[in-house]
């Protein structure tokens, strides 16, 4: 039985990857941070099923307190577990927040990565343990070619992107210096019903569900022209695993090869709840109007603009498709939006039911 250690297991990707690896028969270890409030909602499917003994043996799933910035904690955990595979998903992953907390973002996203690589080296596990580093399309930032592939030069545009570039290069450096199986998955945006609520896609799908159910009046957004290559997180975690199973340690771009604007994401989300949006005005004056009622339901608020923006990202998944046999368009864009809206419609309905029970 293979052992995997996941940092960032409480996040979107960590929770999907944990489920995927358990189904593959792995013993899964996850690092969770101490928090004053409960932070394991995304793991509830695993925890409930494990407790009920339905799918997974409890003994195959272990959570440990830790933090990637705590060097001694990282060394102790890796030394105790001696994993075959480490997936370093831990990050301060919000680009806008990284402008407010650049130092902290560097500590977690940069130094945190080094801590893991160093721990594996110091503990003499370089031949046993394979390491996956969660790199990002934010490295391409102000894109130098379209579409972006493994050889495209980097030009990060945020403290997050700059911190992640350290993670990328130190991973490559340890691979070349110490002959380690340490690799980067350069993942483009991937979303799901488990996406954090302050990322643009989830903010939109949740707002569409709340607006149609009369629980919210308006959706306030920043740059509507921004273009992203959005895929489904559940498909992307499979690729993380495939990258670590490849014969040779190599870096891969993971993307769908399709690009859509924030404006399109808004239109489609509202379409799925039966609302047609009509746009009027321009720039900060642009508004999204409910065609049937004439109500303004989407507005621009400059507070969501970033000091420097990544205007467009479009990935070229040729390498991952040909070498890993991965299907980049398993979940098409329209289906991704539908999955997210459907989940948020249920979530809002459930909140409403609970509220009515106690009103
Ligand atoms: P996410 O939902 O924000 O999850 C981040 C995870 O990291 C959470 O479990 C968080 O724990 C944990 N974490 C944060 N700081 C930590 C620290 N100091 N020590 C240990 N754990 C820490 O992110 P995601 O969307 O799943 O993304 C996973 C990884 O892929 C991240 O590294 C992200 O930068 C990268 N990535 C994401 C995308 C994307 O589109 N989703 C694309 C490219 C790359 P708490 O729950 O306690 O906060
Ligand atoms: N969050 C947010 N909120 N973004 C908005 C909003 C808003 O109200 N309005 C417009 N946007 C625009 C942002 O300016 C950005 O251009 C785009 O929507 C996507 O923003 P996010 O969903 O916050 O994601 P991101 O692209 O900045 O970063 C995500 O993807 C990266 C991979 O490219 C994160 O998951 C990163 O961790 C990841 O590395």
XYZ file of C-alpha atoms and ligand atoms in Angstrom:
446
model
C 0.000 0.000 0.000
C 1.405 3.396 -1.004
C 1.459 6.254 1.474
C 0.704 9.822 0.403
C 1.147 12.990 2.439
C -1.002 15.959 1.413
C -0.470 19.502 2.617
C -3.503 21.698 1.995
C -5.868 18.743 2.466
C -8.651 20.990 3.812
C -8.656 23.029 0.587
C -10.549 22.482 -2.662
C -7.890 20.360 -4.375
C -6.702 18.595 -1.222
C -10.163 17.234 -0.482
C -10.713 15.927 -4.034
C -7.209 14.452 -4.185
C -7.645 12.693 -0.827
C -10.835 11.040 -2.100
C -9.129 10.057 -5.352
C -6.117 8.495 -3.591
C -8.251 6.620 -1.066
C -10.185 5.098 -3.932
C -6.873 4.039 -5.481
C -6.039 2.208 -2.242
C -3.517 4.672 -0.783
C -2.946 5.326 2.890
C -3.597 9.063 3.011
C -2.077 11.471 5.528
C -3.179 15.095 5.584
C -1.806 18.182 7.290
C -4.408 20.406 8.927
C -3.846 23.743 10.648
C -5.081 24.437 14.108
C -8.022 26.791 13.805
C -10.411 28.361 16.292
C -13.279 27.361 14.015
C -13.979 24.068 12.226
C -11.977 23.784 8.993
C -12.744 20.257 7.776
C -16.049 20.792 5.917
C -14.570 19.686 2.604
C -13.406 16.423 4.177
C -16.790 15.515 5.508
C -17.551 12.998 2.766
C -14.413 11.077 3.692
C -14.817 11.440 7.429
C -18.465 10.364 7.418
C -17.911 7.440 5.098
C -14.822 6.338 7.001
C -16.718 6.500 10.264
C -19.613 4.549 8.855
C -17.151 2.017 7.430
C -18.813 2.282 4.014
C -16.010 3.098 1.669
C -12.721 3.519 3.372
C -11.001 1.885 6.234
C -10.399 4.466 8.958
C -6.854 3.263 9.228
C -6.150 4.541 5.729
C -6.951 8.152 6.517
C -4.977 10.203 9.040
C -4.977 13.902 9.853
C -2.008 15.601 11.546
C -1.664 19.115 12.912
C 0.977 21.090 11.094
C 1.993 24.110 9.071
C 4.422 24.226 6.156
C 6.147 27.282 7.630
C 7.081 25.282 10.766
C 10.327 23.606 9.713
C 10.619 21.227 12.664
C 6.983 20.152 12.288
C 7.504 19.419 8.574
C 10.643 17.361 9.281
C 8.950 15.411 12.071
C 5.836 14.610 10.033
C 7.743 13.484 6.952
C 10.168 11.499 9.118
C 7.333 9.723 10.954
C 5.185 9.011 7.896
C 7.971 8.300 5.355
C 5.550 8.876 2.443
C 6.005 7.504 -1.065
C 4.387 10.636 -2.475
C 4.024 14.185 -1.163
C 1.537 16.590 -2.723
C 2.388 20.129 -1.592
C -0.932 21.919 -2.058
C -0.655 24.231 0.955
C -0.720 27.900 0.009
C -2.036 31.336 0.682
C -3.745 30.908 -2.672
C -5.704 34.145 -3.108
C -4.040 36.499 -5.608
C -5.827 39.662 -4.393
C -5.029 38.861 -0.740
C -1.343 38.422 -1.621
C -1.132 42.186 -2.279
C -2.247 42.758 1.342
C -0.055 39.985 2.816
C 3.008 39.672 0.557
C 5.395 38.579 3.326
C 3.092 35.902 4.675
C 2.376 34.674 1.134
C 6.109 34.340 0.528
C 6.585 32.407 3.788
C 3.889 29.855 2.973
C 4.113 29.574 -0.824
C 7.892 29.982 -1.137
C 9.639 28.946 2.080
C 6.974 26.308 2.793
C 7.954 24.538 -0.434
C 11.633 24.668 0.477
C 10.857 23.193 3.916
C 9.318 20.119 2.317
C 12.137 19.589 -0.169
C 14.768 20.063 2.529
C 12.999 17.691 4.919
C 12.997 14.937 2.281
C 16.693 15.543 1.564
C 17.786 15.762 5.224
C 15.848 12.615 6.108
C 17.550 10.646 3.326
C 14.273 10.004 1.491
C 15.354 11.364 -1.893
C 15.092 7.978 -3.584
C 11.861 6.920 -1.902
C 9.674 10.026 -1.889
C 8.230 11.711 -4.987
C 7.151 15.340 -4.570
C 4.403 17.200 -6.433
C 4.559 21.003 -6.223
C 1.340 22.960 -6.891
C 2.632 25.486 -9.394
C 0.315 27.828 -11.210
C -0.541 29.618 -14.445
C -0.077 32.837 -12.424
C 3.639 32.315 -13.199
C 2.827 33.361 -16.794
C 1.066 36.521 -15.553
C 1.619 39.107 -18.273
C 1.679 36.427 -20.904
C 4.644 36.309 -23.269
C 2.954 33.971 -25.775
C -0.514 32.557 -26.408
C -1.300 29.803 -25.535
C 1.092 29.197 -22.645
C 3.038 25.943 -22.531
C 5.866 24.418 -20.477
C 8.501 26.495 -22.333
C 6.718 29.884 -22.167
C 8.771 32.478 -20.218
C 7.318 33.575 -16.865
C 6.189 37.111 -15.960
C 4.324 37.000 -12.620
C 2.087 39.952 -11.747
C 1.382 39.544 -8.015
C 3.187 38.724 -4.765
C 1.429 35.348 -5.025
C 2.884 34.726 -8.495
C 6.345 35.821 -7.374
C 6.249 33.583 -4.273
C 5.087 30.653 -6.416
C 7.929 31.240 -8.858
C 10.339 30.528 -5.998
C 8.426 27.291 -5.320
C 8.674 26.361 -9.005
C 12.423 26.969 -9.318
C 13.435 25.465 -5.977
C 11.536 22.296 -6.940
C 13.372 22.152 -10.247
C 16.655 22.962 -8.517
C 16.294 20.075 -6.030
C 15.430 17.761 -8.899
C 18.589 18.746 -10.762
C 20.902 19.060 -7.730
C 19.920 15.966 -5.756
C 18.359 13.806 -8.447
C 15.001 13.947 -6.682
C 11.630 13.105 -8.251
C 10.353 16.633 -7.543
C 7.998 18.072 -10.157
C 5.735 21.006 -10.923
C 2.161 20.801 -12.118
C 1.560 24.206 -13.712
C -2.192 24.250 -13.256
C -4.526 26.770 -14.828
C -7.626 27.883 -12.901
C -9.782 25.004 -11.773
C -13.058 25.375 -9.997
C -15.777 23.282 -8.395
C -18.656 23.245 -5.962
C -15.931 23.221 -3.263
C -14.163 26.367 -4.508
C -13.537 29.043 -1.867
C -16.358 31.597 -1.881
C -14.125 34.626 -2.608
C -12.772 33.295 -5.921
C -14.679 34.816 -8.807
C -16.460 31.704 -10.149
C -17.872 30.598 -6.799
C -18.745 34.168 -5.869
C -20.821 34.296 -9.081
C -22.562 30.898 -8.784
C -23.444 31.500 -5.146
C -24.777 34.970 -5.980
C -26.869 33.607 -8.882
C -28.438 31.039 -6.521
C -29.081 33.634 -3.820
C -30.450 36.284 -6.204
C -32.923 33.913 -7.877
C -34.096 32.748 -4.431
C -34.504 36.350 -3.212
C -31.652 36.148 -0.664
C -29.327 38.705 -2.289
C -30.006 41.852 -4.302
C -26.794 42.423 -6.268
C -23.497 40.871 -7.264
C -20.535 43.282 -7.038
C -17.508 42.349 -9.173
C -14.158 43.736 -10.339
C -12.691 43.217 -13.812
C -15.376 41.682 -16.054
C -13.010 41.500 -19.045
C -10.569 39.128 -17.377
C -10.068 35.917 -19.373
C -9.300 32.556 -17.784
C -8.859 28.920 -18.785
C -11.272 27.308 -16.310
C -11.371 23.551 -15.720
C -13.009 21.216 -13.186
C -10.912 20.580 -10.046
C -12.006 16.942 -9.807
C -10.433 16.257 -13.232
C -7.262 18.154 -12.343
C -6.393 16.141 -9.219
C -6.196 13.017 -11.387
C -3.506 14.760 -13.384
C -1.509 15.563 -10.231
C -1.384 11.844 -9.558
C -0.508 11.005 -13.193
C 2.418 13.454 -13.073
C 3.889 11.542 -10.111
C 3.355 8.154 -11.836
C 5.224 9.251 -14.990
C 8.509 7.393 -15.695
C 10.613 10.533 -15.579
C 10.325 13.634 -13.366
C 8.972 16.402 -15.612
C 6.910 19.575 -15.280
C 3.481 19.725 -16.960
C 0.975 22.401 -17.933
C -2.571 21.363 -16.999
C -5.322 23.327 -18.745
C -8.392 22.894 -20.926
C -7.130 24.946 -23.885
C -10.268 27.148 -23.818
C -10.610 30.686 -22.540
C -13.701 32.575 -21.281
C -14.305 35.983 -19.720
C -15.685 36.737 -16.260
C -18.617 38.372 -18.085
C -19.365 35.083 -19.902
C -19.191 33.203 -16.587
C -21.784 35.595 -15.157
C -24.109 35.223 -18.170
C -23.967 31.434 -18.118
C -24.435 31.123 -14.348
C -27.539 33.306 -14.425
C -28.812 31.450 -17.493
C -28.679 28.225 -15.456
C -31.040 29.766 -12.885
C -33.361 31.065 -15.604
C -32.237 34.725 -15.678
C -31.123 36.418 -18.886
C -28.601 39.217 -18.347
C -28.398 42.296 -20.555
C -25.326 44.523 -20.237
C -25.365 48.311 -20.343
C -22.734 51.004 -19.762
C -18.970 50.665 -19.830
C -16.024 50.352 -17.445
C -16.967 50.973 -13.808
C -20.421 52.059 -15.035
C -21.168 48.686 -16.640
C -24.258 46.972 -15.234
C -25.902 43.590 -15.668
C -29.681 43.896 -15.906
C -32.258 41.134 -15.445
C -33.922 41.293 -18.888
C -37.277 40.072 -17.575
C -37.607 42.527 -14.647
C -35.319 45.433 -15.571
C -33.558 45.144 -12.189
C -29.806 45.815 -11.978
C -28.300 42.662 -10.481
C -24.599 42.962 -11.400
C -22.397 46.004 -10.824
C -18.697 46.836 -10.929
C -16.938 47.863 -7.718
C -13.346 49.075 -8.165
C -12.479 47.684 -4.746
C -12.225 44.283 -6.447
C -9.644 45.534 -8.989
C -6.047 44.420 -8.426
C -2.984 46.701 -8.354
C -1.709 44.740 -11.368
C -3.930 42.337 -13.267
C -3.402 39.151 -15.235
C -5.588 39.982 -18.232
C -5.674 36.573 -19.888
C -4.547 32.980 -19.360
C -4.859 30.197 -21.925
C -3.017 26.910 -21.489
C -1.764 24.418 -24.048
C -2.412 20.918 -22.602
C -0.677 19.043 -25.468
C 2.104 17.611 -23.292
C -0.199 16.292 -20.572
C -2.595 14.883 -23.171
C 0.088 13.080 -25.157
C 2.487 11.934 -22.400
C 0.021 11.319 -19.562
C -3.050 10.358 -21.590
C -5.071 12.970 -19.681
C -8.307 14.303 -21.159
C -8.358 18.125 -20.773
C -11.993 18.539 -21.805
C -13.620 15.758 -19.786
C -15.850 18.352 -18.109
C -16.653 21.104 -20.639
C -17.028 24.732 -19.521
C -20.833 24.746 -19.668
C -20.995 21.557 -17.570
C -18.595 23.019 -14.969
C -20.825 26.070 -14.547
C -23.920 23.861 -14.343
C -22.365 21.661 -11.616
C -21.422 24.712 -9.545
C -24.785 26.468 -9.925
C -26.713 23.298 -9.109
C -24.682 22.738 -5.915
C -25.171 26.352 -4.835
C -28.913 26.243 -5.542
C -29.105 23.254 -3.162
C -26.906 24.961 -0.572
C -29.084 28.102 -0.532
C -32.305 26.045 -0.411
C -30.922 24.075 2.538
C -29.900 27.255 4.394
C -33.403 28.575 3.817
C -35.048 25.393 5.129
C -32.943 25.495 8.294
C -33.744 29.186 8.768
C -37.502 28.505 8.432
C -37.296 25.704 11.002
C -36.016 28.136 13.601
C -37.887 31.316 12.641
P -7.286 26.452 -1.281
O -8.669 25.916 -1.414
O -7.076 27.873 -0.939
O -6.539 25.533 -0.184
C -5.291 25.896 0.348
C -4.930 24.889 1.416
O -3.648 25.241 1.974
C -5.911 24.839 2.591
O -6.034 23.505 3.024
C -5.192 25.667 3.650
O -5.563 25.340 4.963
C -3.772 25.228 3.386
N -2.762 26.114 3.966
C -2.676 27.462 3.857
N -1.608 27.923 4.518
C -0.996 26.831 5.071
C 0.154 26.650 5.864
N 0.898 27.680 6.251
N 0.491 25.379 6.242
C -0.278 24.336 5.882
N -1.385 24.448 5.138
C -1.735 25.684 4.728
O -6.458 26.171 -2.615
P -6.761 25.167 -3.831
O -7.597 25.876 -4.829
O -7.195 23.861 -3.302
O -5.304 25.048 -4.479
C -4.386 24.065 -4.036
C -2.983 24.485 -4.440
O -2.896 24.617 -5.858
C -2.516 25.814 -3.869
O -1.130 25.716 -3.648
C -2.771 26.804 -4.990
O -1.909 27.910 -4.880
C -2.470 25.945 -6.196
N -3.186 26.273 -7.426
C -4.540 26.387 -7.427
C -5.206 26.646 -8.612
C -6.692 26.751 -8.668
O -7.210 27.273 -9.661
N -7.429 26.250 -7.679
C -4.463 26.785 -9.802
C -3.086 26.654 -9.760
C -2.452 26.375 -8.575
P -6.823 26.070 5.703
O -8.035 25.322 5.225
O -6.513 25.868 7.132
O -6.810 27.501 5.260
N -11.717 36.985 -6.712
C -12.358 37.870 -7.531
N -13.418 38.562 -7.048
N -11.905 38.013 -8.793
C -12.584 38.868 -9.599
C -13.696 39.590 -9.171
C -14.124 39.443 -7.829
O -15.084 40.051 -7.375
N -14.161 40.325 -10.215
C -13.369 40.065 -11.247
N -12.400 39.191 -10.893
C -11.306 38.712 -11.759
C -9.922 38.843 -11.138
O -9.445 40.186 -11.245
C -9.145 37.838 -11.978
O -8.703 38.445 -13.163
C -10.192 36.769 -12.318
O -11.473 37.334 -11.994
C -10.013 35.461 -11.542
O -9.894 35.768 -10.170
P -9.875 34.614 -9.051
O -11.061 33.749 -9.191
O -9.641 35.283 -7.740
O -8.641 33.694 -9.481
P -7.151 34.050 -9.945
O -7.081 33.752 -11.418
O -6.728 35.374 -9.490
O -6.298 32.965 -9.130
C -6.720 31.611 -9.070
O -6.158 30.885 -10.139
C -4.720 30.784 -10.114
C -4.302 29.989 -11.357
O -4.274 30.824 -12.471
C -6.284 31.061 -7.698
O -6.845 29.800 -7.512
C -4.764 30.917 -7.614
O -4.409 30.232 -6.424
C -4.295 30.086 -8.832
O -2.904 29.928 -8.793
